[in-house]
mmCIF file of C-alpha atoms in Angstrom:
data_model
loop_
_atom_site.group_PDB
_atom_site.id
_atom_site.type_symbol
_atom_site.label_atom_id
_atom_site.label_comp_id
_atom_site.label_asym_id
_atom_site.label_seq_id
_atom_site.Cartn_x
_atom_site.Cartn_y
_atom_site.Cartn_z
ATOM 1 C CA UNK A 126 39.059 33.355 -33.607
ATOM 2 C CA UNK A 127 36.343 33.005 -36.939
ATOM 3 C CA UNK A 128 33.244 33.930 -36.808
ATOM 4 C CA UNK A 129 30.164 30.659 -37.446
ATOM 5 C CA UNK A 130 27.119 31.672 -39.301
ATOM 6 C CA UNK A 131 24.109 29.842 -39.606
ATOM 7 C CA UNK A 132 23.088 29.627 -43.419
ATOM 8 C CA UNK A 133 19.928 30.942 -43.967
ATOM 9 C CA UNK A 134 16.950 29.296 -45.553
ATOM 10 C CA UNK A 135 16.075 29.856 -48.429
ATOM 11 C CA UNK A 136 12.372 30.912 -47.191
ATOM 12 C CA UNK A 137 14.449 33.162 -44.405
ATOM 13 C CA UNK A 138 16.720 35.162 -47.330
ATOM 14 C CA UNK A 139 13.476 36.130 -49.364
ATOM 15 C CA UNK A 140 12.003 37.273 -45.836
ATOM 16 C CA UNK A 141 15.261 39.670 -45.266
ATOM 17 C CA UNK A 142 15.037 40.596 -48.772
ATOM 18 C CA UNK A 143 11.615 41.615 -48.533
ATOM 19 C CA UNK A 144 11.892 43.447 -45.251
ATOM 20 C CA UNK A 145 15.892 45.010 -47.041
ATOM 21 C CA UNK A 146 13.735 46.267 -50.347
ATOM 22 C CA UNK A 147 11.445 48.255 -47.985
ATOM 23 C CA UNK A 148 14.203 49.353 -45.765
ATOM 24 C CA UNK A 149 13.061 47.490 -42.899
ATOM 25 C CA UNK A 150 16.665 45.668 -41.896
ATOM 26 C CA UNK A 151 20.206 47.649 -43.060
ATOM 27 C CA UNK A 152 22.548 44.185 -43.407
ATOM 28 C CA UNK A 153 25.619 43.980 -43.026
ATOM 29 C CA UNK A 154 28.859 41.493 -43.353
ATOM 30 C CA UNK A 155 29.236 40.292 -39.525
ATOM 31 C CA UNK A 156 25.252 40.119 -39.095
ATOM 32 C CA UNK A 157 24.473 36.221 -37.204
ATOM 33 C CA UNK A 158 21.725 34.732 -38.207
ATOM 34 C CA UNK A 159 20.032 33.083 -34.771
ATOM 35 C CA UNK A 160 20.033 29.109 -35.119
ATOM 36 C CA UNK A 161 16.643 28.145 -35.760
ATOM 37 C CA UNK A 162 13.999 26.842 -32.915
ATOM 38 C CA UNK A 163 14.128 22.782 -33.047
ATOM 39 C CA UNK A 164 10.756 20.727 -33.100
ATOM 40 C CA UNK A 165 10.015 19.552 -29.178
ATOM 41 C CA UNK A 166 8.214 16.277 -31.317
ATOM 42 C CA UNK A 167 10.630 15.514 -33.837
ATOM 43 C CA UNK A 168 13.508 17.613 -32.597
ATOM 44 C CA UNK A 169 14.305 18.423 -36.302
ATOM 45 C CA UNK A 170 14.707 22.162 -36.852
ATOM 46 C CA UNK A 171 11.604 24.451 -37.746
ATOM 47 C CA UNK A 172 11.219 26.520 -40.024
ATOM 48 C CA UNK A 173 10.436 30.794 -39.145
ATOM 49 C CA UNK A 174 7.076 30.988 -38.498
ATOM 50 C CA UNK A 175 6.205 27.645 -38.868
ATOM 51 C CA UNK A 176 5.450 26.318 -35.217
ATOM 52 C CA UNK A 177 2.972 25.826 -32.892
ATOM 53 C CA UNK A 178 4.286 27.383 -28.910
ATOM 54 C CA UNK A 179 3.583 24.518 -26.400
ATOM 55 C CA UNK A 180 4.250 26.743 -22.981
ATOM 56 C CA UNK A 181 7.593 28.249 -24.644
ATOM 57 C CA UNK A 182 8.420 24.857 -26.718
ATOM 58 C CA UNK A 183 7.825 25.249 -30.613
ATOM 59 C CA UNK A 184 6.292 22.380 -32.581
ATOM 60 C CA UNK A 185 4.984 22.076 -35.582
ATOM 61 C CA UNK A 186 1.860 22.149 -35.933
ATOM 62 C CA UNK A 187 1.571 18.003 -37.901
ATOM 63 C CA UNK A 188 4.125 16.782 -34.440
ATOM 64 C CA UNK A 189 1.840 18.354 -31.852
ATOM 65 C CA UNK A 190 -0.868 16.092 -32.990
ATOM 66 C CA UNK A 191 -3.842 13.691 -30.742
ATOM 67 C CA UNK A 192 -2.706 10.358 -29.701
ATOM 68 C CA UNK A 193 -6.238 8.705 -30.603
ATOM 69 C CA UNK A 194 -7.639 10.498 -33.688
ATOM 70 C CA UNK A 195 -4.199 10.914 -35.374
ATOM 71 C CA UNK A 196 -5.038 14.443 -36.104
ATOM 72 C CA UNK A 197 -3.587 18.346 -35.353
ATOM 73 C CA UNK A 198 -3.926 19.920 -31.489
ATOM 74 C CA UNK A 199 -5.090 23.623 -33.001
ATOM 75 C CA UNK A 200 -3.312 26.722 -31.281
ATOM 76 C CA UNK A 201 -6.501 27.319 -29.463
ATOM 77 C CA UNK A 202 -6.456 24.119 -27.955
ATOM 78 C CA UNK A 203 -4.004 23.803 -26.690
ATOM 79 C CA UNK A 204 -4.419 25.319 -23.414
ATOM 80 C CA UNK A 205 -7.332 22.188 -22.089
ATOM 81 C CA UNK A 206 -5.050 18.966 -24.118
ATOM 82 C CA UNK A 207 -4.627 16.407 -21.991
ATOM 83 C CA UNK A 208 -0.916 15.709 -21.821
ATOM 84 C CA UNK A 209 0.359 12.128 -20.270
ATOM 85 C CA UNK A 210 3.346 9.741 -20.148
ATOM 86 C CA UNK A 211 0.803 7.823 -22.835
ATOM 87 C CA UNK A 212 0.277 10.929 -25.343
ATOM 88 C CA UNK A 213 -0.753 14.267 -26.005
ATOM 89 C CA UNK A 214 -5.054 14.078 -26.760
ATOM 90 C CA UNK A 215 -7.798 16.608 -27.261
ATOM 91 C CA UNK A 216 -9.562 16.711 -24.321
ATOM 92 C CA UNK A 217 -12.837 15.098 -25.991
ATOM 93 C CA UNK A 218 -11.176 12.252 -27.742
ATOM 94 C CA UNK A 219 -9.328 11.241 -24.545
ATOM 95 C CA UNK A 220 -13.024 10.959 -22.655
ATOM 96 C CA UNK A 221 -14.119 9.139 -25.825
ATOM 97 C CA UNK A 222 -11.322 6.449 -27.168
ATOM 98 C CA UNK A 223 -9.487 3.468 -25.813
ATOM 99 C CA UNK A 224 -6.486 4.662 -24.915
ATOM 100 C CA UNK A 225 -5.250 1.163 -25.928
ATOM 101 C CA UNK A 226 -6.804 0.305 -29.175
ATOM 102 C CA UNK A 227 -7.590 3.859 -30.355
ATOM 103 C CA UNK A 228 -10.856 3.022 -30.964
ATOM 104 C CA UNK A 229 -14.039 5.270 -30.055
ATOM 105 C CA UNK A 230 -16.187 3.506 -26.688
ATOM 106 C CA UNK A 231 -19.362 3.838 -27.235
ATOM 107 C CA UNK A 232 -20.870 5.956 -24.258
ATOM 108 C CA UNK A 233 -21.984 3.412 -20.763
ATOM 109 C CA UNK A 234 -19.892 0.800 -22.644
ATOM 110 C CA UNK A 235 -16.496 1.391 -21.454
ATOM 111 C CA UNK A 236 -14.120 0.706 -18.170
ATOM 112 C CA UNK A 237 -11.962 3.016 -16.571
ATOM 113 C CA UNK A 238 -8.949 2.492 -14.102
ATOM 114 C CA UNK A 239 -9.938 4.237 -10.548
ATOM 115 C CA UNK A 240 -6.180 5.574 -10.449
ATOM 116 C CA UNK A 241 -4.892 6.298 -13.816
ATOM 117 C CA UNK A 242 -8.775 7.658 -15.019
ATOM 118 C CA UNK A 243 -7.885 6.041 -18.963
ATOM 119 C CA UNK A 244 -10.322 4.381 -20.612
ATOM 120 C CA UNK A 245 -10.569 1.290 -22.519
ATOM 121 C CA UNK A 246 -12.698 -1.020 -23.983
ATOM 122 C CA UNK A 247 -13.924 -4.117 -21.601
ATOM 123 C CA UNK A 248 -12.817 -6.788 -24.260
ATOM 124 C CA UNK A 249 -8.764 -6.399 -22.763
ATOM 125 C CA UNK A 250 -9.301 -7.351 -19.455
ATOM 126 C CA UNK A 251 -9.687 -11.076 -21.082
ATOM 127 C CA UNK A 252 -8.833 -10.332 -24.385
ATOM 128 C CA UNK A 253 -4.796 -11.210 -24.203
ATOM 129 C CA UNK A 254 -3.652 -7.453 -23.661
ATOM 130 C CA UNK A 255 -0.562 -7.508 -21.467
ATOM 131 C CA UNK A 256 -1.170 -5.526 -18.015
ATOM 132 C CA UNK A 257 1.751 -4.409 -15.984
ATOM 133 C CA UNK A 258 2.667 -6.116 -12.922
ATOM 134 C CA UNK A 259 3.635 -2.872 -11.355
ATOM 135 C CA UNK A 260 1.086 0.043 -11.493
ATOM 136 C CA UNK A 261 -1.155 -2.152 -13.671
ATOM 137 C CA UNK A 262 -1.626 -0.326 -17.205
ATOM 138 C CA UNK A 263 -2.397 -2.048 -19.925
ATOM 139 C CA UNK A 264 -0.609 -2.463 -22.940
ATOM 140 C CA UNK A 265 -1.414 -0.117 -26.004
ATOM 141 C CA UNK A 266 -1.404 -0.906 -29.732
ATOM 142 C CA UNK A 267 1.847 0.003 -31.482
ATOM 143 C CA UNK A 268 4.088 -0.104 -27.595
ATOM 144 C CA UNK A 269 5.760 -3.278 -26.145
ATOM 145 C CA UNK A 270 5.863 -4.446 -22.860
ATOM 146 C CA UNK A 271 8.519 -6.284 -21.369
ATOM 147 C CA UNK A 272 7.648 -10.234 -20.389
ATOM 148 C CA UNK A 273 9.851 -11.340 -17.017
ATOM 149 C CA UNK A 274 11.199 -15.162 -16.981
ATOM 150 C CA UNK A 275 8.189 -15.538 -14.672
ATOM 151 C CA UNK A 276 5.537 -14.503 -16.372
ATOM 152 C CA UNK A 277 5.433 -11.250 -15.140
ATOM 153 C CA UNK A 278 4.537 -8.082 -17.533
ATOM 154 C CA UNK A 279 6.308 -4.599 -17.167
ATOM 155 C CA UNK A 280 5.265 -1.451 -18.949
ATOM 156 C CA UNK A 281 9.289 0.211 -20.364
ATOM 157 C CA UNK A 282 8.785 2.806 -17.874
ATOM 158 C CA UNK A 283 8.171 0.815 -14.591
ATOM 159 C CA UNK A 284 11.628 -1.103 -16.166
ATOM 160 C CA UNK A 285 13.281 2.280 -16.220
ATOM 161 C CA UNK A 286 13.381 1.814 -12.392
ATOM 162 C CA UNK A 287 13.322 -1.686 -11.654
ATOM 163 C CA UNK A 288 15.675 -3.505 -9.823
ATOM 164 C CA UNK A 289 17.078 -7.074 -11.474
ATOM 165 C CA UNK A 290 18.509 -9.111 -8.731
ATOM 166 C CA UNK A 291 19.910 -9.609 -5.141
ATOM 167 C CA UNK A 292 23.599 -7.360 -5.151
ATOM 168 C CA UNK A 293 21.229 -4.373 -6.945
ATOM 169 C CA UNK A 294 18.996 -4.466 -4.420
ATOM 170 C CA UNK A 295 20.943 -4.187 -1.327
ATOM 171 C CA UNK A 296 21.667 -0.242 -0.905
ATOM 172 C CA UNK A 297 17.604 0.024 -0.843
ATOM 173 C CA UNK A 298 17.941 -2.721 2.276
ATOM 174 C CA UNK A 299 20.101 -0.454 3.916
ATOM 175 C CA UNK A 300 18.043 2.815 3.182
ATOM 176 C CA UNK A 301 15.494 1.034 4.576
ATOM 177 C CA UNK A 302 16.471 -0.301 7.960
ATOM 178 C CA UNK A 303 18.223 3.831 8.513
ATOM 179 C CA UNK A 304 14.325 4.274 7.362
ATOM 180 C CA UNK A 305 13.608 2.073 10.892
ATOM 181 C CA UNK A 306 16.632 3.023 12.328
ATOM 182 C CA UNK A 307 14.712 7.258 12.753
ATOM 183 C CA UNK A 308 11.628 6.134 13.421
ATOM 184 C CA UNK A 309 13.574 4.212 16.838
ATOM 185 C CA UNK A 310 12.526 0.526 15.522
ATOM 186 C CA UNK A 311 15.850 -0.617 15.434
ATOM 187 C CA UNK A 312 16.650 -3.559 13.023
ATOM 188 C CA UNK A 313 20.122 -4.571 14.805
ATOM 189 C CA UNK A 314 20.327 -8.555 13.621
ATOM 190 C CA UNK A 315 22.084 -9.734 10.262
ATOM 191 C CA UNK A 316 19.959 -11.526 7.956
ATOM 192 C CA UNK A 317 19.763 -11.876 3.481
ATOM 193 C CA UNK A 318 17.646 -10.377 2.112
ATOM 194 C CA UNK A 319 16.858 -11.700 -1.499
ATOM 195 C CA UNK A 320 15.190 -10.950 -4.644
ATOM 196 C CA UNK A 321 13.371 -14.012 -6.580
ATOM 197 C CA UNK A 322 11.557 -15.305 -8.849
ATOM 198 C CA UNK A 323 7.599 -15.862 -8.266
ATOM 199 C CA UNK A 324 7.264 -19.254 -8.751
ATOM 200 C CA UNK A 325 10.939 -19.370 -5.671
ATOM 201 C CA UNK A 326 8.293 -17.022 -3.596
ATOM 202 C CA UNK A 327 5.510 -19.502 -3.759
ATOM 203 C CA UNK A 328 7.483 -22.294 -2.842
ATOM 204 C CA UNK A 329 9.083 -20.497 0.151
ATOM 205 C CA UNK A 330 5.695 -18.973 0.974
ATOM 206 C CA UNK A 331 4.551 -22.713 1.389
ATOM 207 C CA UNK A 332 7.265 -24.105 3.353
ATOM 208 C CA UNK A 333 6.780 -21.356 5.316
ATOM 209 C CA UNK A 334 3.633 -22.810 6.093
ATOM 210 C CA UNK A 335 1.383 -19.409 5.320
ATOM 211 C CA UNK A 336 -2.169 -20.030 4.211
ATOM 212 C CA UNK A 337 -2.959 -17.072 2.489
ATOM 213 C CA UNK A 338 -6.754 -16.728 2.387
ATOM 214 C CA UNK A 339 -6.450 -13.061 2.195
ATOM 215 C CA UNK A 340 -7.039 -12.907 -1.650
ATOM 216 C CA UNK A 341 -4.046 -10.242 -2.043
ATOM 217 C CA UNK A 342 -0.583 -11.085 -4.090
ATOM 218 C CA UNK A 343 2.537 -12.366 -2.399
ATOM 219 C CA UNK A 344 4.806 -9.747 -3.698
ATOM 220 C CA UNK A 345 6.799 -10.500 -0.528
ATOM 221 C CA UNK A 346 7.055 -12.581 2.720
ATOM 222 C CA UNK A 347 9.963 -12.700 6.124
ATOM 223 C CA UNK A 348 10.905 -16.109 6.459
ATOM 224 C CA UNK A 349 11.560 -17.543 10.007
ATOM 225 C CA UNK A 350 12.074 -21.107 8.621
ATOM 226 C CA UNK A 351 15.736 -23.028 7.512
ATOM 227 C CA UNK A 352 15.344 -23.217 3.862
ATOM 228 C CA UNK A 353 17.271 -23.555 0.195
ATOM 229 C CA UNK A 354 15.974 -20.142 -1.535
ATOM 230 C CA UNK A 355 17.109 -19.590 -5.430
ATOM 231 C CA UNK A 356 17.384 -16.059 -5.934
ATOM 232 C CA UNK A 357 17.979 -14.309 -8.975
ATOM 233 C CA UNK A 358 22.305 -13.665 -8.504
ATOM 234 C CA UNK A 359 22.187 -11.844 -12.427
ATOM 235 C CA UNK A 360 18.726 -9.999 -13.733
ATOM 236 C CA UNK A 361 18.617 -10.030 -17.031
ATOM 237 C CA UNK A 362 19.658 -7.137 -19.631
ATOM 238 C CA UNK A 363 17.840 -5.408 -22.369
ATOM 239 C CA UNK A 364 18.260 -7.300 -25.337
ATOM 240 C CA UNK A 365 17.340 -6.803 -29.015
ATOM 241 C CA UNK A 366 13.146 -6.723 -30.114
ATOM 242 C CA UNK A 367 13.051 -5.976 -26.574
ATOM 243 C CA UNK A 368 13.790 -9.276 -24.868
ATOM 244 C CA UNK A 369 14.899 -9.869 -21.663
ATOM 245 C CA UNK A 370 18.552 -12.506 -21.235
ATOM 246 C CA UNK A 371 21.269 -12.945 -19.367
ATOM 247 C CA UNK A 372 19.695 -13.394 -15.892
ATOM 248 C CA UNK A 373 21.280 -16.143 -13.647
ATOM 249 C CA UNK A 374 20.159 -17.942 -10.619
ATOM 250 C CA UNK A 375 21.594 -19.718 -7.267
ATOM 251 C CA UNK A 376 20.278 -21.592 -4.475
ATOM 252 C CA UNK A 377 21.708 -21.087 -1.127
ATOM 253 C CA UNK A 378 20.138 -22.362 2.701
ATOM 254 C CA UNK A 379 18.643 -19.551 4.719
ATOM 255 C CA UNK A 380 19.892 -19.784 8.075
ATOM 256 C CA UNK A 381 19.788 -17.480 11.291
ATOM 257 C CA UNK A 382 20.512 -17.843 15.033
ATOM 258 C CA UNK A 383 17.062 -15.088 15.057
ATOM 259 C CA UNK A 384 13.436 -15.527 14.203
ATOM 260 C CA UNK A 385 13.935 -13.448 11.280
ATOM 261 C CA UNK A 386 16.187 -16.253 8.226
ATOM 262 C CA UNK A 387 15.824 -14.004 4.786
ATOM 263 C CA UNK A 388 13.296 -11.254 4.048
ATOM 264 C CA UNK A 389 12.366 -12.938 -0.180
ATOM 265 C CA UNK A 390 10.600 -10.072 -2.236
ATOM 266 C CA UNK A 391 9.653 -10.038 -6.058
ATOM 267 C CA UNK A 392 12.704 -9.557 -8.690
ATOM 268 C CA UNK A 393 12.089 -7.121 -11.099
ATOM 269 C CA UNK A 394 9.370 -4.428 -9.627
ATOM 270 C CA UNK A 395 10.441 -0.188 -9.368
ATOM 271 C CA UNK A 396 12.288 0.452 -6.725
ATOM 272 C CA UNK A 397 9.485 2.350 -5.073
ATOM 273 C CA UNK A 398 6.655 -0.525 -4.874
ATOM 274 C CA UNK A 399 10.502 -2.932 -4.212
ATOM 275 C CA UNK A 400 11.054 0.185 -1.080
ATOM 276 C CA UNK A 401 7.633 -0.019 -0.040
ATOM 277 C CA UNK A 402 7.606 -3.407 0.298
ATOM 278 C CA UNK A 403 10.624 -4.162 2.523
ATOM 279 C CA UNK A 404 9.451 -1.866 5.072
ATOM 280 C CA UNK A 405 6.454 -4.034 5.351
ATOM 281 C CA UNK A 406 8.568 -6.949 5.515
ATOM 282 C CA UNK A 407 11.376 -4.980 7.286
ATOM 283 C CA UNK A 408 8.293 -4.221 9.851
ATOM 284 C CA UNK A 409 7.144 -7.930 10.520
ATOM 285 C CA UNK A 410 11.070 -8.731 11.196
ATOM 286 C CA UNK A 411 11.566 -6.164 13.756
ATOM 287 C CA UNK A 412 8.252 -7.693 15.367
ATOM 288 C CA UNK A 413 9.522 -11.578 15.388
ATOM 289 C CA UNK A 414 13.155 -10.635 16.275
ATOM 290 C CA UNK A 415 11.588 -8.088 19.523
ATOM 291 C CA UNK A 416 9.541 -11.283 20.801
ATOM 292 C CA UNK A 417 5.478 -9.981 19.317
ATOM 293 C CA UNK A 418 4.722 -13.298 17.804
ATOM 294 C CA UNK A 419 1.121 -14.317 17.682
ATOM 295 C CA UNK A 420 0.049 -10.845 17.149
ATOM 296 C CA UNK A 421 -4.004 -9.885 16.014
ATOM 297 C CA UNK A 422 -3.271 -10.685 12.381
ATOM 298 C CA UNK A 423 -5.442 -7.679 10.838
ATOM 299 C CA UNK A 424 -3.203 -5.480 13.602
ATOM 300 C CA UNK A 425 -0.207 -7.051 12.443
ATOM 301 C CA UNK A 426 -0.777 -6.914 8.913
ATOM 302 C CA UNK A 427 -1.686 -3.103 9.620
ATOM 303 C CA UNK A 428 1.289 -2.148 10.935
ATOM 304 C CA UNK A 429 3.151 -3.125 8.437
ATOM 305 C CA UNK A 430 1.264 -1.953 5.819
ATOM 306 C CA UNK A 431 1.592 1.792 7.552
ATOM 307 C CA UNK A 432 5.434 1.206 7.212
ATOM 308 C CA UNK A 433 5.254 0.635 3.964
ATOM 309 C CA UNK A 434 2.709 3.375 3.766
ATOM 310 C CA UNK A 435 5.317 6.141 5.292
ATOM 311 C CA UNK A 436 8.009 4.866 3.270
ATOM 312 C CA UNK A 437 6.031 5.958 0.099
ATOM 313 C CA UNK A 438 5.343 9.574 1.996
ATOM 314 C CA UNK A 439 9.140 10.207 2.673
ATOM 315 C CA UNK A 440 10.584 9.388 -1.107
ATOM 316 C CA UNK A 441 7.850 12.532 -2.332
ATOM 317 C CA UNK A 442 10.573 14.900 -0.106
ATOM 318 C CA UNK A 443 14.125 12.315 -0.992
ATOM 319 C CA UNK A 444 16.674 14.506 -2.504
ATOM 320 C CA UNK A 445 17.130 12.366 -5.977
ATOM 321 C CA UNK A 446 21.102 12.370 -5.435
ATOM 322 C CA UNK A 447 20.295 9.807 -1.820
ATOM 323 C CA UNK A 448 16.569 7.837 -4.186
ATOM 324 C CA UNK A 449 19.725 7.483 -7.134
ATOM 325 C CA UNK A 450 22.026 6.208 -4.617
ATOM 326 C CA UNK A 451 20.565 4.025 -3.002
ATOM 327 C CA UNK A 452 19.778 2.073 -5.746
ATOM 328 C CA UNK A 453 22.169 0.625 -8.873
ATOM 329 C CA UNK A 454 19.149 0.659 -11.654
ATOM 330 C CA UNK A 455 19.283 3.762 -13.905
ATOM 331 C CA UNK A 456 16.192 5.022 -13.447
ATOM 332 C CA UNK A 457 15.067 7.982 -15.025
ATOM 333 C CA UNK A 458 15.528 10.310 -11.551
ATOM 334 C CA UNK A 459 19.656 8.983 -11.722
ATOM 335 C CA UNK A 460 19.770 10.131 -15.240
ATOM 336 C CA UNK A 461 17.561 13.353 -15.198
ATOM 337 C CA UNK A 462 18.942 14.157 -11.884
ATOM 338 C CA UNK A 463 14.957 14.926 -10.599
ATOM 339 C CA UNK A 464 12.053 12.737 -10.353
ATOM 340 C CA UNK A 465 10.235 11.384 -13.890
ATOM 341 C CA UNK A 466 6.508 12.624 -13.745
ATOM 342 C CA UNK A 467 5.935 8.993 -13.897
ATOM 343 C CA UNK A 468 8.005 8.618 -10.177
ATOM 344 C CA UNK A 469 6.236 11.236 -8.850
ATOM 345 C CA UNK A 470 2.645 9.459 -10.200
ATOM 346 C CA UNK A 471 3.848 5.593 -8.552
ATOM 347 C CA UNK A 472 4.424 7.162 -6.013
ATOM 348 C CA UNK A 473 0.794 8.275 -5.365
ATOM 349 C CA UNK A 474 -0.567 5.076 -7.226
ATOM 350 C CA UNK A 475 1.102 2.790 -4.925
ATOM 351 C CA UNK A 476 0.085 4.792 -1.606
ATOM 352 C CA UNK A 477 -3.102 4.473 -3.161
ATOM 353 C CA UNK A 478 -3.097 0.911 -3.492
ATOM 354 C CA UNK A 479 -2.483 0.196 0.343
ATOM 355 C CA UNK A 480 -5.114 2.909 0.973
ATOM 356 C CA UNK A 481 -7.823 1.404 -1.301
ATOM 357 C CA UNK A 482 -6.784 -2.342 -0.846
ATOM 358 C CA UNK A 483 -10.080 -3.823 -0.270
ATOM 359 C CA UNK A 484 -9.334 -7.098 1.788
ATOM 360 C CA UNK A 485 -10.529 -7.703 5.633
ATOM 361 C CA UNK A 486 -6.895 -8.269 6.646
ATOM 362 C CA UNK A 487 -4.843 -5.463 4.799
ATOM 363 C CA UNK A 488 -7.201 -3.273 3.435
ATOM 364 C CA UNK A 489 -8.889 -2.822 6.889
ATOM 365 C CA UNK A 490 -5.604 -3.748 8.557
ATOM 366 C CA UNK A 491 -3.926 -0.380 7.471
ATOM 367 C CA UNK A 492 -7.192 1.496 8.047
ATOM 368 C CA UNK A 493 -7.832 1.025 11.519
ATOM 369 C CA UNK A 494 -4.267 1.524 12.058
ATOM 370 C CA UNK A 495 -3.353 4.119 9.952
ATOM 371 C CA UNK A 496 -6.465 6.324 11.658
ATOM 372 C CA UNK A 497 -4.779 4.983 15.001
ATOM 373 C CA UNK A 498 -1.198 6.539 14.258
ATOM 374 C CA UNK A 499 -3.159 9.975 12.921
ATOM 375 C CA UNK A 500 -4.924 10.469 16.071
ATOM 376 C CA UNK A 501 -1.865 9.725 18.196
ATOM 377 C CA UNK A 502 1.668 9.040 17.192
ATOM 378 C CA UNK A 503 3.605 5.672 15.981
ATOM 379 C CA UNK A 504 5.180 4.652 19.459
ATOM 380 C CA UNK A 505 1.733 4.625 20.890
ATOM 381 C CA UNK A 506 0.673 2.643 18.750
ATOM 382 C CA UNK A 507 2.445 -0.078 19.017
ATOM 383 C CA UNK A 508 2.197 -0.217 22.651
ATOM 384 C CA UNK A 509 -1.482 -0.207 22.515
ATOM 385 C CA UNK A 510 -1.551 -2.950 19.605
ATOM 386 C CA UNK A 511 1.814 -5.384 20.693
ATOM 387 C CA UNK A 512 -0.082 -6.912 23.811
ATOM 388 C CA UNK A 513 -3.219 -7.566 21.331
ATOM 389 C CA UNK A 514 -2.415 -11.751 20.718
ATOM 390 C CA UNK A 515 -4.584 -13.236 17.612
#
């Protein structure tokens, strides 16, 4: 078998010739010149001596540049630079530039998301800049969010693990039922679990005569009445220019011989958020199926929020193959065999949303019930709150 050799560049030959003249190398006809490294940014080859080492990965100096000021990040700045899903930044630039428009932000005249910590111009809250309905981040310039048919925006990172239709969500549905069974809260009755558009969810909420006075965005609902529901039977696919096409819907009457007729959840949300919402609504179903009606509203919503929070906590330790198997969406996790940094961060973000909710029912309810569970157990907490009526 012949020896495969890489052809050296001109600069490499010059260096080799100079070393040969000085007696520092003894070339041979069989000598194999090692392949050149590839840049961690553009993935093209790097000339010898023309790279910056960033935690063991070589980069062209011009590729390892700040996403705000566009200037290279020097070798001595590597240890302190900021790197996230938005790019790489000088530490000072990250604290001075709006991550949406990349303009300098005047001191004391900027907004900052309480969880993501990225700063931005206050004007972007009202100037029509798209905001992801899942992670709440604003769309940076030179990137494109995706608009769902019901008007909601998704960033491409959340879109990567979004659950798009009723068939796709069923494995996650079974996972949540198993989760409840493991907590000795079995949900034995069968009922439909459907993914729907925002308009269909709002219509179902009206027909269920639910008076939403708590200032929260409805993303899921547990139905107890027979209704005709329009669900997403086939999810959209990404087409040209990042446009979603091909979504189909169908109407069906949800009927059941039990106090729960269906659970409806917004389509197009990431698997982690969909699962948390589903765990919340499944707890409502468990309570109704076991005759626990007219509970104190704060305690009922509180225990449902605790179950959503508990399921998210299990995802920190879920093997990646289990998580991927519970959803047919082609997420980064399923592709790479490991959680992406964003997916790890999303677990913390969704938990943070539950923990810091300011509503008098959902937020205070969670904190009150979570305190009880933390200081006793889930079963003991249920024994204490179930006798309390609204």
